[in-house]
Coordinates of C-alpha atoms in Angstrom, one line a residue:
D1 CA -0.7 -21.4 43.5
Y2 CA 0.9 -17.9 43.3
T3 CA 2.3 -18.0 46.8
L4 CA 5.8 -19.0 45.8
N5 CA 8.8 -16.7 45.8
G6 CA 9.0 -14.4 42.8
A7 CA 8.4 -11.0 41.3
Y8 CA 5.0 -10.3 39.8
F9 CA 4.1 -7.5 37.4
I10 CA 0.5 -6.5 38.2
T11 CA -2.0 -4.4 36.3
I12 CA -5.3 -3.5 37.8
C13 CA -7.9 -1.4 35.8
V14 CA -10.9 0.6 36.8
Q15 CA -14.2 -0.6 35.5
D16 CA -15.0 0.8 32.0
K17 CA -11.6 2.6 32.1
K18 CA -13.0 5.7 33.8
Y19 CA -10.5 8.3 34.9
F20 CA -11.0 8.1 38.7
F21 CA -7.3 8.4 39.8
G22 CA -6.4 11.7 38.2
K23 CA -5.1 13.1 35.0
V24 CA -1.8 13.5 33.2
E25 CA -0.7 17.1 32.6
N26 CA 2.7 18.0 31.0
F27 CA 3.7 14.4 31.2
K28 CA 3.1 14.2 34.9
M29 CA 0.4 12.3 36.8
I30 CA -1.7 14.6 38.9
L31 CA -3.5 12.4 41.5
S32 CA -7.1 13.0 42.4
P33 CA -8.2 12.4 46.0
I34 CA -9.3 8.9 44.9
G35 CA -5.9 8.4 43.3
K36 CA -4.2 9.3 46.6
I37 CA -6.3 6.6 48.3
A38 CA -5.1 4.1 45.7
V39 CA -1.5 5.0 46.3
K40 CA -1.9 5.0 50.1
F41 CA -3.3 1.5 50.3
W42 CA -0.9 0.1 47.7
Q43 CA 2.0 1.3 49.8
E44 CA 0.4 -0.4 52.9
I45 CA 0.2 -3.9 51.3
P46 CA 3.5 -5.1 53.1
Q47 CA 2.0 -4.1 56.4
H48 CA -0.8 -6.7 55.9
F49 CA 1.1 -9.6 54.2
E50 CA 4.4 -10.9 55.6
N51 CA 7.0 -11.8 53.0
V52 CA 5.7 -9.1 50.6
K53 CA 7.8 -6.3 49.2
L54 CA 6.8 -3.6 46.8
D55 CA 9.0 -2.5 43.9
E56 CA 8.2 0.1 41.2
F57 CA 4.6 1.1 40.8
I58 CA 2.5 3.9 39.3
V59 CA -1.1 5.0 39.5
M60 CA -2.4 6.2 36.1
P61 CA -5.8 7.9 35.4
N62 CA -7.6 4.5 35.1
H63 CA -5.2 1.8 36.1
I64 CA -2.3 0.8 38.3
H65 CA 0.9 -1.0 37.3
G66 CA 3.1 -2.4 40.1
I67 CA 5.6 -5.1 41.0
I68 CA 5.0 -7.2 44.0
I69 CA 7.8 -9.4 45.3
L70 CA 7.0 -12.5 47.4
E71 CA 10.1 -13.5 49.5
D72 CA 9.8 -16.5 51.8
P73 CA 13.2 -17.7 52.8
N74 CA 11.9 -21.3 52.9
Q75 CA 11.0 -21.3 49.2
S76 CA 12.9 -21.4 46.0
A77 CA 12.5 -18.8 43.2
F78 CA 10.3 -19.2 40.1
K79 CA 11.8 -20.6 37.0
D80 CA 8.9 -20.5 34.5
C81 CA 7.0 -17.5 33.1
V82 CA 3.2 -17.6 32.8
I83 CA 0.7 -14.9 31.9
V84 CA -2.7 -15.3 33.5
G85 CA -5.8 -13.2 34.4
T86 CA -6.6 -13.7 38.0
G87 CA -10.0 -13.1 39.7
H88 CA -11.0 -10.6 42.3
C89 CA -11.7 -12.4 45.5
P90 CA -13.7 -11.8 48.6
V91 CA -11.4 -11.5 51.6
H92 CA -11.6 -10.5 55.3
Q93 CA -10.7 -6.9 56.0
N94 CA -9.0 -5.4 59.0
H95 CA -10.1 -1.8 58.9
Q96 CA -7.3 -0.5 61.2
N97 CA -4.2 0.7 59.4
T98 CA -1.4 0.1 61.9
R99 CA 1.8 -1.9 61.8
T100 CA 0.9 -3.9 64.8
R101 CA -2.3 -5.5 63.3
Q102 CA -2.3 -7.5 60.1
C103 CA -5.1 -8.5 57.8
R104 CA -5.6 -12.2 58.2
V105 CA -7.6 -14.6 56.1
P106 CA -8.0 -18.3 56.5
T107 CA -5.1 -20.3 55.1
V108 CA -7.4 -21.7 52.4
Q109 CA -10.6 -20.0 51.3
K110 CA -13.0 -21.5 48.8
T111 CA -14.2 -19.4 45.9
D112 CA -15.6 -19.9 42.4
F113 CA -12.0 -19.9 41.1
G114 CA -10.9 -22.6 43.6
P115 CA -9.1 -22.4 46.9
L116 CA -7.3 -19.2 47.9
K117 CA -4.3 -19.2 50.1
H118 CA -3.2 -16.4 52.5
G119 CA -0.3 -14.5 50.9
S120 CA -1.2 -15.5 47.3
I121 CA -1.2 -12.8 44.6
S122 CA -5.0 -13.2 44.3
T123 CA -5.5 -12.7 48.0
I124 CA -3.2 -9.7 48.1
I125 CA -4.8 -8.0 45.1
G126 CA -8.3 -8.9 46.2
S127 CA -7.7 -7.4 49.6
Y128 CA -6.2 -4.3 48.1
K129 CA -9.1 -3.8 45.7
S130 CA -11.7 -4.4 48.4
K131 CA -10.1 -2.0 50.8
V132 CA -9.7 0.8 48.2
S133 CA -13.3 0.3 47.1
K134 CA -14.6 0.4 50.6
I135 CA -12.8 3.6 51.5
I136 CA -13.8 5.3 48.3
H137 CA -17.4 4.4 48.8
Q138 CA -17.3 5.7 52.4
E139 CA -15.6 9.0 51.6
Y140 CA -17.2 9.6 48.2
P141 CA -20.6 7.9 48.2
Q142 CA -21.8 9.9 45.2
I143 CA -19.1 8.4 43.0
N144 CA -19.9 5.1 41.3
F145 CA -16.3 3.6 41.6
S146 CA -15.6 0.0 40.7
W147 CA -12.7 -2.1 39.5
Q148 CA -12.7 -4.5 36.6
S149 CA -13.4 -7.9 38.0
R150 CA -10.0 -9.4 37.1
F151 CA -6.4 -8.2 37.0
N152 CA -3.4 -9.2 35.0
D153 CA -0.2 -10.6 36.3
R154 CA 3.0 -11.8 34.9
I155 CA 5.7 -13.7 36.7
I156 CA 9.0 -11.9 36.2
R157 CA 11.6 -14.5 35.1
D158 CA 15.0 -12.8 35.5
E159 CA 16.8 -9.6 36.4
Q160 CA 16.7 -8.3 32.8
E161 CA 12.9 -8.7 32.6
L162 CA 12.6 -7.0 36.0
Y163 CA 14.7 -4.1 34.8
N164 CA 12.6 -3.8 31.6
I165 CA 9.4 -3.8 33.5
Q166 CA 10.7 -1.3 36.1
N167 CA 11.7 1.0 33.2
Y168 CA 8.2 0.6 31.6
I169 CA 6.5 1.5 34.9
Y170 CA 8.8 4.5 35.5
S171 CA 8.4 5.9 32.0
N172 CA 4.6 5.2 31.8

């Protein structure tokens, strides 16, 4: 159900691969104002979901790569590796960005993809995508921003794979 302990390599793309987040100049990513919004709300994910830690991430001109770590001391770590595409989901939004208030959704929420659980990768990414879209549409109503409807994730199996993915993100 993608709520268990583990590290997840996430890739989220902009619809039609449009360059909304900035551009690369001299091998360095130059963020646009929309790219800065994407970074800001990625960094805030742990404020809204307990047991979530962020690792390496990068915002590229038309996509984001990041590692999300779920750490619940009452669960054991993943042992298998699976690659799946996961759907964008409708979630409740808390529009205040403070450490004292957390985004809360029902424990189980029914969607076309089946039940969603609070703290699952689908809920976390769905919340992130929804919040970023909402802020971009409020601040830049003339821009037709949207995400691809799905995202990709990979469960990271071990330290070596984590190291390889961290290096991939860092050097991207």
